[in-house]
Amino acid sequence: MELQVYNTLTRKKEVFKPLHAPNVGMYVCGPTVYGDPHLGHARPAITFDILFRTLKYLGYKVRYVRNITDVGHLENDADSGEDKIAKKARLEQIEPMEVVQYYLNRYHKAMEALGVLPPSIEPHASGHIIEQIEFIQKIFDNGWAYESEGSVYFDVEKYAKQHHYGKLSGRNIDELLETTRDLDGQEEKRNSFDFALWKKAAPEHIMHWRSPWSEGFPGWHLECSAMGTKYLGEQFDIHGGGMDLLFPHHECEIAQSVGATGKESVRYWLHNNMITINGKKMGKSLGNFITLEEFFTGAHPILAQAYTPMTIRFFILQAHYRSTVDFSNEALQASEKGLERLLEGYARLQKLQPAGVSTVEVKGLKSKCEEALLDDLNTPIVISQLFEAIKHINAATDGKATFNAEDLQELQATFKLFVEDLLGLQSTANETSNEAYKKAVDLLLEIRLQAKQNKDWATSDKIRKQLAEYGFQVKDTKDGFEWSL
Ligand code: ZN
């Protein structure tokens, strides 16, 4: 089985061949943790979760690194403005790391709800300052950087004379010269398009570290180069992220790696497209900024109702990751219905009994789904194949079709593989029934407690003994009881 991925760098679909099979190194730009987790976080997380699951399914041993941007991420391209974490910390009079942890906890909670598997390593930029300084030193020693007023900048003009700066984003340096001239007015740079590797901290800046150049902080693009190299080596397989990161972030990462090691670090660059809301870019100033928690609770004027995390996941998977997705209540409601139909069909499938013969052909389903997934993660086609099979499952439930034992078993295994393991869709019906079951056990134990208080030993003993027989462990505590299975 071969996986084809669209490589942004070569602008074509390529067969994925890892550098050191069966090991695969994958780096994805993670969240900046100074704001609410929102829809913009969901799409890359879900896209690369599908890739992570697919690679593991293909038998690769994947080291998936997704960083936490918690320092030096300023306005625009990290060269100017104020560190947003430090700003929040100062306004709320708390430690910058409290700001980071607060948003990171919420991010993790939202990702778990969305069924996103945790990465193998989640390094913080703030925990890798030494690595970043060493990386700058290498670029500096190789002559691709210059120091100015305690800050260090990457010399883009010099680099572009020998290397193709703009190869990933398709921008060219003359164009950049036109568009970036006079924009930021930073005289200490030789060229307006040079980007910061290290910035000298202003006196009011809370987060700063000692370096050979000044007391300061690293530029934003640097953390991904430094941490990617540390955990995946100088050259690794996959680097992913949202399309909004193509330039300058990823373009600068390429220049930094070549500057430090003489080699390009990444084989396959993958980018997910953006999400719009009712046709417009999401933004705080447009009043259409919706956090993930607001989606889950429905607490936003734009939302007609709450949407479960699985509806959001399903909605995102219904589009190919390289096409744009537009969120609207109508579209989400359609996804909600679609997901319900899929999961109901899956539940029915598990209850079907085998017959002597199959009256419909379902044998090809697994290979059709596989083919779609391995074709640059074409999840909408996988979903449409599953829906085709649902028609037959519904017919079988109504007694209008039958499956023999072998076909039924294969169908059940294929649904489990694609719905649960690869698309990561969980039944919310399961969550609800889990809740109901916990409540029922609690109720039973409350009745037992009452019986004990009434000295009705026969009832209390019966409940305890029976539950023990079913595999429950009940412990009496001073506030009541605890149980486990
Ligand atoms: Zn990055």
Short mmCIF file of C-alpha atoms and ligand atoms in Angstrom, two decimals:
data_model
loop_
_atom_site.label_atom_id
_atom_site.label_comp_id
_atom_site.label_asym_id
_atom_site.label_seq_id
_atom_site.Cartn_x
_atom_site.Cartn_y
_atom_site.Cartn_z
CA MET A 1 0.00 0.00 0.00
CA GLU A 2 1.33 3.39 -0.99
CA LEU A 3 0.38 6.70 0.50
CA GLN A 4 0.26 9.66 -1.86
CA VAL A 5 0.56 13.14 -0.41
CA TYR A 6 0.46 16.55 -2.03
CA ASN A 7 3.82 18.16 -1.39
CA THR A 8 3.50 21.95 -1.27
CA LEU A 9 7.20 22.24 -2.06
CA THR A 10 7.05 20.38 -5.40
CA ARG A 11 3.41 21.31 -6.04
CA LYS A 12 2.44 17.77 -6.88
CA LYS A 13 1.24 14.53 -5.41
CA GLU A 14 4.08 12.23 -4.49
CA VAL A 15 4.38 8.71 -3.17
CA PHE A 16 5.38 8.99 0.46
CA LYS A 17 8.75 7.33 1.10
CA PRO A 18 10.16 7.78 4.59
CA LEU A 19 13.85 8.51 5.09
CA HIS A 20 14.27 5.82 7.72
CA ALA A 21 11.38 3.37 7.40
CA PRO A 22 9.70 2.10 9.48
CA ASN A 23 10.33 5.30 11.43
CA VAL A 24 8.55 8.46 10.35
CA GLY A 25 9.22 11.93 11.71
CA MET A 26 6.37 14.39 11.54
CA TYR A 27 6.34 17.97 12.77
CA VAL A 28 3.23 20.13 12.89
CA CYS A 29 3.10 23.76 13.98
CA GLY A 30 1.03 23.75 17.13
CA PRO A 31 -1.05 26.35 18.91
CA THR A 32 0.00 29.76 20.10
CA VAL A 33 -1.25 29.66 23.65
CA TYR A 34 -2.37 33.17 24.42
CA GLY A 35 -5.98 32.96 23.26
CA ASP A 36 -9.10 30.82 23.26
CA PRO A 37 -8.97 27.57 21.32
CA HIS A 38 -11.04 28.17 18.20
CA LEU A 39 -12.03 26.69 14.89
CA GLY A 40 -8.71 27.66 13.35
CA HIS A 41 -7.04 25.27 15.80
CA ALA A 42 -9.40 22.42 14.97
CA ARG A 43 -8.64 22.02 11.29
CA PRO A 44 -4.85 21.45 11.33
CA ALA A 45 -5.19 19.31 14.47
CA ILE A 46 -7.81 17.08 12.82
CA THR A 47 -6.07 17.01 9.42
CA PHE A 48 -2.75 15.86 10.85
CA ASP A 49 -4.52 13.53 13.26
CA ILE A 50 -5.85 11.70 10.18
CA LEU A 51 -2.33 11.59 8.72
CA PHE A 52 -0.93 10.34 12.06
CA ARG A 53 -3.57 7.57 12.22
CA THR A 54 -3.04 6.65 8.56
CA LEU A 55 0.75 6.38 8.92
CA LYS A 56 0.34 4.17 11.97
CA TYR A 57 -2.18 2.03 10.07
CA LEU A 58 0.43 1.58 7.34
CA GLY A 59 2.73 0.13 9.98
CA TYR A 60 5.06 3.09 10.46
CA LYS A 61 6.45 4.02 13.83
CA VAL A 62 5.60 7.70 13.93
CA ARG A 63 7.21 10.33 16.09
CA TYR A 64 4.74 13.17 15.94
CA VAL A 65 6.00 16.49 17.29
CA ARG A 66 3.58 19.37 17.76
CA ASN A 67 5.03 22.44 19.43
CA ILE A 68 3.57 24.94 21.84
CA THR A 69 4.35 28.53 20.90
CA ASP A 70 4.71 30.25 24.24
CA VAL A 71 7.41 32.87 23.68
CA GLY A 72 8.39 35.56 21.27
CA HIS A 73 5.28 35.30 19.16
CA LEU A 74 4.63 38.94 18.47
CA GLU A 75 2.45 40.77 16.02
CA ASN A 76 2.87 39.67 12.42
CA ASP A 77 6.24 38.09 11.80
CA ALA A 78 7.78 38.21 15.25
CA ASP A 79 9.87 41.29 14.58
CA SER A 80 7.85 43.95 16.25
CA GLY A 81 5.03 44.56 18.65
CA GLU A 82 4.46 43.15 22.08
CA ASP A 83 4.60 39.56 23.27
CA LYS A 84 0.94 38.67 23.71
CA ILE A 85 1.56 36.25 26.57
CA ALA A 86 3.56 38.83 28.46
CA LYS A 87 0.86 41.43 27.79
CA LYS A 88 -1.89 39.19 29.19
CA ALA A 89 0.29 38.29 32.17
CA ARG A 90 0.91 41.94 32.93
CA LEU A 91 -2.74 42.92 32.55
CA GLU A 92 -3.91 40.11 34.82
CA GLN A 93 -0.87 40.34 37.13
CA ILE A 94 0.00 36.68 36.85
CA GLU A 95 3.01 34.67 35.74
CA PRO A 96 3.38 34.34 31.96
CA MET A 97 3.46 30.55 32.45
CA GLU A 98 0.05 30.74 34.14
CA VAL A 99 -1.30 32.33 30.97
CA VAL A 100 0.31 29.57 28.91
CA GLN A 101 -1.02 26.77 31.13
CA TYR A 102 -4.52 28.22 31.26
CA TYR A 103 -4.91 28.29 27.49
CA LEU A 104 -3.00 25.05 26.98
CA ASN A 105 -5.31 23.14 29.34
CA ARG A 106 -8.32 24.41 27.42
CA TYR A 107 -6.69 23.56 24.11
CA HIS A 108 -5.98 19.99 25.28
CA LYS A 109 -9.52 19.56 26.54
CA ALA A 110 -10.99 20.75 23.25
CA MET A 111 -8.65 18.51 21.22
CA GLU A 112 -9.56 15.47 23.30
CA ALA A 113 -13.25 16.20 22.76
CA LEU A 114 -12.59 16.43 19.02
CA GLY A 115 -11.02 12.98 19.10
CA VAL A 116 -7.53 14.28 18.25
CA LEU A 117 -4.83 11.88 19.46
CA PRO A 118 -2.08 13.51 21.50
CA PRO A 119 1.26 13.90 19.67
CA SER A 120 4.34 11.93 20.73
CA ILE A 121 6.16 15.05 21.93
CA GLU A 122 4.73 18.48 22.65
CA PRO A 123 7.73 20.74 23.21
CA HIS A 124 7.40 24.28 24.54
CA ALA A 125 9.40 27.00 22.82
CA SER A 126 10.19 28.45 26.26
CA GLY A 127 11.81 25.16 27.26
CA HIS A 128 14.15 25.17 24.27
CA ILE A 129 15.91 28.52 24.47
CA ILE A 130 19.37 26.92 24.61
CA GLU A 131 18.68 24.92 21.44
CA GLN A 132 17.42 28.06 19.73
CA ILE A 133 20.51 30.07 20.71
CA GLU A 134 22.75 27.26 19.40
CA PHE A 135 20.77 27.24 16.15
CA ILE A 136 21.24 30.99 15.72
CA GLN A 137 24.96 30.60 16.47
CA LYS A 138 25.28 28.09 13.60
CA ILE A 139 23.47 30.40 11.17
CA PHE A 140 25.63 33.26 12.40
CA ASP A 141 28.88 31.30 12.06
CA ASN A 142 27.92 30.28 8.54
CA GLY A 143 27.55 33.94 7.62
CA TRP A 144 23.79 34.12 7.04
CA ALA A 145 22.97 36.40 9.92
CA TYR A 146 24.10 39.75 11.26
CA GLU A 147 23.85 41.47 14.61
CA SER A 148 22.38 44.90 14.99
CA GLU A 149 21.76 46.71 18.28
CA GLY A 150 21.72 43.42 20.22
CA SER A 151 19.28 41.75 17.85
CA VAL A 152 20.18 39.13 15.24
CA TYR A 153 18.60 39.10 11.79
CA PHE A 154 18.64 36.59 8.97
CA ASP A 155 20.27 38.15 5.90
CA VAL A 156 17.63 37.29 3.32
CA GLU A 157 19.23 39.22 0.47
CA LYS A 158 22.56 37.44 0.85
CA TYR A 159 20.84 34.07 1.22
CA ALA A 160 18.69 34.65 -1.86
CA LYS A 161 21.79 35.12 -4.01
CA GLN A 162 22.75 31.48 -3.50
CA HIS A 163 19.47 29.80 -2.56
CA HIS A 164 15.91 29.98 -3.67
CA TYR A 165 14.17 32.06 -1.01
CA GLY A 166 10.45 31.78 -1.80
CA LYS A 167 10.56 28.23 -3.18
CA LEU A 168 7.79 27.04 -0.87
CA SER A 169 5.44 30.00 -1.01
CA GLY A 170 6.15 30.94 -4.61
CA ARG A 171 7.02 34.50 -3.67
CA ASN A 172 10.04 36.13 -5.17
CA ILE A 173 12.41 38.48 -3.52
CA ASP A 174 11.80 41.47 -5.82
CA GLU A 175 8.14 41.26 -5.03
CA LEU A 176 8.96 41.14 -1.33
CA LEU A 177 11.15 44.17 -1.67
CA GLU A 178 8.18 46.05 -3.15
CA THR A 179 5.63 44.92 -0.59
CA THR A 180 7.65 45.07 2.61
CA ARG A 181 9.57 48.29 2.01
CA ASP A 182 9.00 50.96 4.66
CA LEU A 183 6.29 48.88 6.27
CA ASP A 184 7.82 48.36 9.66
CA GLY A 185 10.34 51.15 9.76
CA GLN A 186 12.93 49.19 11.67
CA GLU A 187 16.19 50.89 10.84
CA GLU A 188 18.31 48.26 12.54
CA LYS A 189 17.54 45.78 9.74
CA ARG A 190 19.52 45.90 6.50
CA ASN A 191 16.42 44.98 4.52
CA SER A 192 12.78 45.17 5.46
CA PHE A 193 12.29 41.49 4.58
CA ASP A 194 15.08 40.28 6.89
CA PHE A 195 13.54 38.42 9.79
CA ALA A 196 14.55 38.29 13.44
CA LEU A 197 16.35 35.29 14.88
CA TRP A 198 16.92 37.02 18.20
CA LYS A 199 15.38 40.22 19.54
CA LYS A 200 16.84 42.38 22.25
CA ALA A 201 14.17 42.79 24.90
CA ALA A 202 12.83 46.21 25.74
CA PRO A 203 12.99 46.98 29.50
CA GLU A 204 9.25 46.34 29.97
CA HIS A 205 9.44 42.92 28.30
CA ILE A 206 8.73 40.22 30.92
CA MET A 207 10.00 37.12 29.12
CA HIS A 208 13.68 37.36 28.26
CA TRP A 209 16.78 35.21 28.37
CA ARG A 210 20.55 35.73 28.28
CA SER A 211 22.32 35.20 24.96
CA PRO A 212 25.68 36.11 23.38
CA TRP A 213 23.97 39.09 21.72
CA SER A 214 21.68 40.54 24.36
CA GLU A 215 19.13 39.84 27.05
CA GLY A 216 16.22 39.01 24.79
CA PHE A 217 14.06 36.37 23.18
CA PRO A 218 14.06 34.23 20.02
CA GLY A 219 12.15 35.04 16.84
CA TRP A 220 9.04 33.01 16.23
CA HIS A 221 10.18 31.07 13.13
CA LEU A 222 13.20 29.78 14.96
CA GLU A 223 11.49 27.54 17.50
CA CYS A 224 10.15 25.15 14.86
CA SER A 225 13.56 24.80 13.18
CA ALA A 226 15.31 24.24 16.51
CA MET A 227 12.78 21.81 18.01
CA GLY A 228 12.17 19.96 14.75
CA THR A 229 15.92 19.36 14.45
CA LYS A 230 16.27 18.38 18.09
CA TYR A 231 13.55 15.73 18.05
CA LEU A 232 13.48 14.57 14.43
CA GLY A 233 17.03 15.18 13.21
CA GLU A 234 18.53 17.53 10.63
CA GLN A 235 16.39 15.94 7.95
CA PHE A 236 12.96 14.52 8.56
CA ASP A 237 9.91 13.38 6.62
CA ILE A 238 6.87 15.58 7.12
CA HIS A 239 6.21 19.15 8.18
CA GLY A 240 2.62 20.26 8.38
CA GLY A 241 0.57 23.29 9.26
CA GLY A 242 -2.12 25.65 8.07
CA MET A 243 -1.74 27.38 4.73
CA ASP A 244 -1.54 30.71 6.56
CA LEU A 245 1.87 29.58 7.84
CA LEU A 246 3.38 29.06 4.39
CA PHE A 247 4.78 32.55 4.38
CA PRO A 248 6.69 33.83 6.16
CA HIS A 249 6.84 31.11 8.83
CA HIS A 250 7.63 27.99 6.79
CA GLU A 251 9.64 29.82 4.14
CA CYS A 252 11.83 31.19 6.94
CA GLU A 253 12.15 27.72 8.47
CA ILE A 254 13.63 26.43 5.22
CA ALA A 255 16.12 29.32 5.06
CA GLN A 256 17.09 28.78 8.70
CA SER A 257 17.78 25.06 8.22
CA VAL A 258 19.85 25.64 5.12
CA GLY A 259 21.60 28.47 6.95
CA ALA A 260 22.44 26.30 9.95
CA THR A 261 23.11 22.88 8.45
CA GLY A 262 23.47 23.48 4.72
CA LYS A 263 20.56 21.11 4.17
CA GLU A 264 16.84 21.46 3.77
CA SER A 265 15.29 19.69 6.71
CA VAL A 266 11.88 18.70 5.35
CA ARG A 267 11.00 16.15 2.63
CA TYR A 268 7.22 16.67 2.43
CA TRP A 269 5.49 19.94 3.28
CA LEU A 270 1.75 19.51 3.84
CA HIS A 271 -0.71 22.35 4.33
CA ASN A 272 -4.36 22.38 5.24
CA ASN A 273 -6.63 25.06 3.82
CA MET A 274 -8.49 27.64 5.86
CA ILE A 275 -11.94 27.85 7.42
CA THR A 276 -14.31 30.71 6.78
CA ILE A 277 -17.50 31.53 8.67
CA ASN A 278 -20.48 32.38 6.50
CA GLY A 279 -18.06 33.15 3.69
CA LYS A 280 -15.87 35.48 5.73
CA LYS A 281 -12.48 35.07 7.31
CA MET A 282 -12.79 34.50 11.04
CA GLY A 283 -11.61 37.44 13.10
CA LYS A 284 -12.29 39.16 16.40
CA SER A 285 -12.92 42.48 14.67
CA LEU A 286 -15.58 40.90 12.40
CA GLY A 287 -17.58 39.60 15.37
CA ASN A 288 -17.50 36.07 13.93
CA PHE A 289 -14.78 34.68 16.16
CA ILE A 290 -16.25 31.51 17.68
CA THR A 291 -14.31 29.49 20.25
CA LEU A 292 -14.54 25.70 20.28
CA GLU A 293 -16.23 25.80 23.68
CA GLU A 294 -18.88 28.10 22.22
CA PHE A 295 -19.49 25.61 19.43
CA PHE A 296 -19.91 22.83 22.00
CA THR A 297 -22.37 24.86 24.11
CA GLY A 298 -24.03 26.96 21.40
CA ALA A 299 -23.27 30.13 23.37
CA HIS A 300 -22.58 32.52 20.49
CA PRO A 301 -25.04 34.81 18.68
CA ILE A 302 -24.07 33.34 15.29
CA LEU A 303 -24.84 29.78 16.39
CA ALA A 304 -28.41 28.50 16.09
CA GLN A 305 -27.66 25.60 18.44
CA ALA A 306 -24.84 23.67 20.15
CA TYR A 307 -22.80 21.28 18.02
CA THR A 308 -21.08 18.23 19.46
CA PRO A 309 -17.32 17.94 19.01
CA MET A 310 -17.93 14.92 16.75
CA THR A 311 -20.19 17.00 14.50
CA ILE A 312 -17.37 19.52 14.12
CA ARG A 313 -14.89 16.74 13.39
CA PHE A 314 -17.22 15.12 10.87
CA PHE A 315 -17.88 18.47 9.21
CA ILE A 316 -14.15 19.08 8.77
CA LEU A 317 -13.62 15.55 7.40
CA GLN A 318 -16.41 15.99 4.86
CA ALA A 319 -14.13 18.36 2.96
CA HIS A 320 -10.72 17.51 1.56
CA TYR A 321 -8.06 19.15 3.74
CA ARG A 322 -6.73 21.20 0.82
CA SER A 323 -10.05 22.82 0.02
CA THR A 324 -11.60 25.66 1.95
CA VAL A 325 -14.40 24.96 4.38
CA ASP A 326 -17.18 27.38 5.12
CA PHE A 327 -18.98 27.10 8.43
CA SER A 328 -22.66 27.96 8.56
CA ASN A 329 -25.51 26.71 10.71
CA GLU A 330 -27.12 25.01 7.69
CA ALA A 331 -23.91 23.18 6.81
CA LEU A 332 -23.32 22.10 10.39
CA GLN A 333 -26.88 20.89 10.79
CA ALA A 334 -26.49 18.84 7.62
CA SER A 335 -23.30 17.35 9.06
CA GLU A 336 -25.05 16.58 12.31
CA LYS A 337 -27.70 14.60 10.41
CA GLY A 338 -25.09 12.90 8.23
CA LEU A 339 -23.05 11.81 11.23
CA GLU A 340 -26.17 10.50 12.94
CA ARG A 341 -27.03 8.47 9.83
CA LEU A 342 -23.51 7.06 9.67
CA LEU A 343 -23.35 6.11 13.35
CA GLU A 344 -26.86 4.67 13.34
CA GLY A 345 -25.95 2.54 10.35
CA TYR A 346 -22.80 1.41 12.15
CA ALA A 347 -24.84 0.49 15.24
CA ARG A 348 -27.33 -1.45 13.10
CA LEU A 349 -24.50 -3.29 11.40
CA GLN A 350 -23.32 -4.59 14.76
CA LYS A 351 -26.75 -6.09 15.42
CA LEU A 352 -27.17 -7.82 12.05
CA GLN A 353 -27.24 -11.63 11.95
CA PRO A 354 -25.50 -13.55 9.16
CA ALA A 355 -27.57 -15.33 6.53
CA GLY A 356 -26.68 -18.20 4.19
CA VAL A 357 -25.95 -15.95 1.24
CA SER A 358 -25.13 -12.33 0.51
CA THR A 359 -27.65 -10.65 -1.75
CA VAL A 360 -25.50 -7.53 -2.20
CA GLU A 361 -21.83 -7.11 -3.00
CA VAL A 362 -19.90 -5.42 -0.16
CA LYS A 363 -16.49 -7.04 -0.51
CA GLY A 364 -14.83 -4.08 -2.23
CA LEU A 365 -15.63 -1.56 0.50
CA LYS A 366 -12.37 -1.85 2.41
CA SER A 367 -10.16 -1.41 -0.64
CA LYS A 368 -12.26 1.50 -1.93
CA CYS A 369 -12.00 3.29 1.43
CA GLU A 370 -8.28 2.54 1.62
CA GLU A 371 -7.70 3.82 -1.88
CA ALA A 372 -9.43 7.10 -1.06
CA LEU A 373 -7.62 7.61 2.22
CA LEU A 374 -4.22 6.84 0.70
CA ASP A 375 -4.95 9.27 -2.12
CA ASP A 376 -3.80 12.35 -0.21
CA LEU A 377 -6.22 11.67 2.68
CA ASN A 378 -9.39 11.99 0.67
CA THR A 379 -11.74 11.69 3.64
CA PRO A 380 -14.89 12.94 1.81
CA ILE A 381 -14.61 9.97 -0.57
CA VAL A 382 -14.07 7.57 2.34
CA ILE A 383 -17.24 8.92 3.93
CA SER A 384 -19.25 8.61 0.71
CA GLN A 385 -18.11 4.98 0.35
CA LEU A 386 -19.31 4.27 3.89
CA PHE A 387 -22.65 5.88 3.07
CA GLU A 388 -22.99 3.59 0.03
CA ALA A 389 -22.61 0.60 2.35
CA ILE A 390 -25.10 2.09 4.83
CA LYS A 391 -27.79 1.76 2.14
CA HIS A 392 -27.21 -2.02 2.10
CA ILE A 393 -27.04 -2.20 5.89
CA ASN A 394 -30.38 -0.41 6.17
CA ALA A 395 -31.85 -2.75 3.57
CA ALA A 396 -30.60 -5.74 5.58
CA THR A 397 -32.12 -4.29 8.76
CA ASP A 398 -35.45 -4.02 6.91
CA GLY A 399 -35.12 -7.64 5.75
CA LYS A 400 -34.60 -6.61 2.11
CA ALA A 401 -30.99 -7.80 1.87
CA THR A 402 -28.76 -10.38 3.55
CA PHE A 403 -25.06 -10.93 4.18
CA ASN A 404 -23.33 -14.24 4.70
CA ALA A 405 -21.13 -14.68 7.77
CA GLU A 406 -17.87 -13.85 6.00
CA ASP A 407 -19.21 -10.70 4.34
CA LEU A 408 -20.87 -9.52 7.53
CA GLN A 409 -17.67 -9.97 9.50
CA GLU A 410 -15.65 -8.08 6.90
CA LEU A 411 -18.20 -5.28 6.76
CA GLN A 412 -18.16 -4.93 10.54
CA ALA A 413 -14.35 -4.90 10.63
CA THR A 414 -14.18 -2.33 7.81
CA PHE A 415 -16.60 0.00 9.58
CA LYS A 416 -14.70 -0.31 12.85
CA LEU A 417 -11.42 0.41 11.05
CA PHE A 418 -12.58 3.45 9.11
CA VAL A 419 -15.24 5.02 11.33
CA GLU A 420 -13.46 4.58 14.64
CA ASP A 421 -9.75 3.95 14.09
CA LEU A 422 -8.97 6.07 11.03
CA LEU A 423 -11.59 8.81 10.91
CA GLY A 424 -11.67 8.86 14.71
CA LEU A 425 -15.44 9.24 14.94
CA GLN A 426 -16.94 8.12 18.21
CA SER A 427 -20.57 7.59 18.86
CA THR A 428 -22.06 10.22 21.11
CA ALA A 429 -24.76 7.62 21.80
CA ASN A 430 -22.01 5.63 23.54
CA GLU A 431 -21.08 8.60 25.67
CA THR A 432 -24.72 9.06 26.64
CA SER A 433 -25.20 5.41 27.53
CA ASN A 434 -21.96 5.49 29.57
CA GLU A 435 -23.35 8.39 31.53
CA ALA A 436 -26.64 6.59 32.09
CA TYR A 437 -24.86 3.47 33.30
CA LYS A 438 -22.76 5.41 35.81
CA LYS A 439 -25.86 7.11 37.14
CA ALA A 440 -27.62 3.75 37.52
CA VAL A 441 -24.76 2.27 39.59
CA ASP A 442 -24.67 5.41 41.74
CA LEU A 443 -28.40 5.12 42.31
CA LEU A 444 -28.10 1.49 43.35
CA LEU A 445 -25.36 2.33 45.83
CA GLU A 446 -27.37 5.19 47.26
CA ILE A 447 -30.23 2.77 47.88
CA ARG A 448 -27.74 0.47 49.62
CA LEU A 449 -26.53 3.34 51.80
CA GLN A 450 -30.10 4.14 52.77
CA ALA A 451 -30.73 0.46 53.56
CA LYS A 452 -27.66 0.41 55.83
CA GLN A 453 -28.85 3.49 57.67
CA ASN A 454 -32.22 1.77 58.15
CA LYS A 455 -30.37 -1.33 59.37
CA ASP A 456 -31.89 -3.27 56.46
CA TRP A 457 -28.82 -5.53 56.20
CA ALA A 458 -30.47 -8.01 53.85
CA THR A 459 -30.94 -5.38 51.11
CA SER A 460 -27.54 -3.72 51.59
CA ASP A 461 -25.72 -7.09 51.55
CA LYS A 462 -27.59 -8.24 48.49
CA ILE A 463 -26.64 -5.13 46.49
CA ARG A 464 -23.01 -5.32 47.53
CA LYS A 465 -22.72 -9.07 46.86
CA GLN A 466 -24.44 -8.89 43.50
CA LEU A 467 -22.36 -5.93 42.33
CA ALA A 468 -19.19 -7.77 43.40
CA GLU A 469 -20.32 -10.73 41.35
CA TYR A 470 -20.74 -8.47 38.29
CA GLY A 471 -17.17 -7.27 38.79
CA PHE A 472 -17.72 -4.02 40.70
CA GLN A 473 -15.51 -3.04 43.60
CA VAL A 474 -17.35 -0.98 46.17
CA LYS A 475 -15.54 0.94 48.89
CA ASP A 476 -17.30 2.68 51.75
CA THR A 477 -15.88 6.11 52.50
CA LYS A 478 -16.77 8.62 55.16
CA ASP A 479 -18.77 10.67 52.67
CA GLY A 480 -20.58 7.70 51.14
CA PHE A 481 -19.01 5.32 48.65
CA GLU A 482 -16.65 4.87 45.72
CA TRP A 483 -16.86 2.27 43.04
CA SER A 484 -14.87 0.94 40.15
CA LEU A 485 -15.23 -1.87 37.64
ZN ZN B 1 6.00 26.44 13.22
#
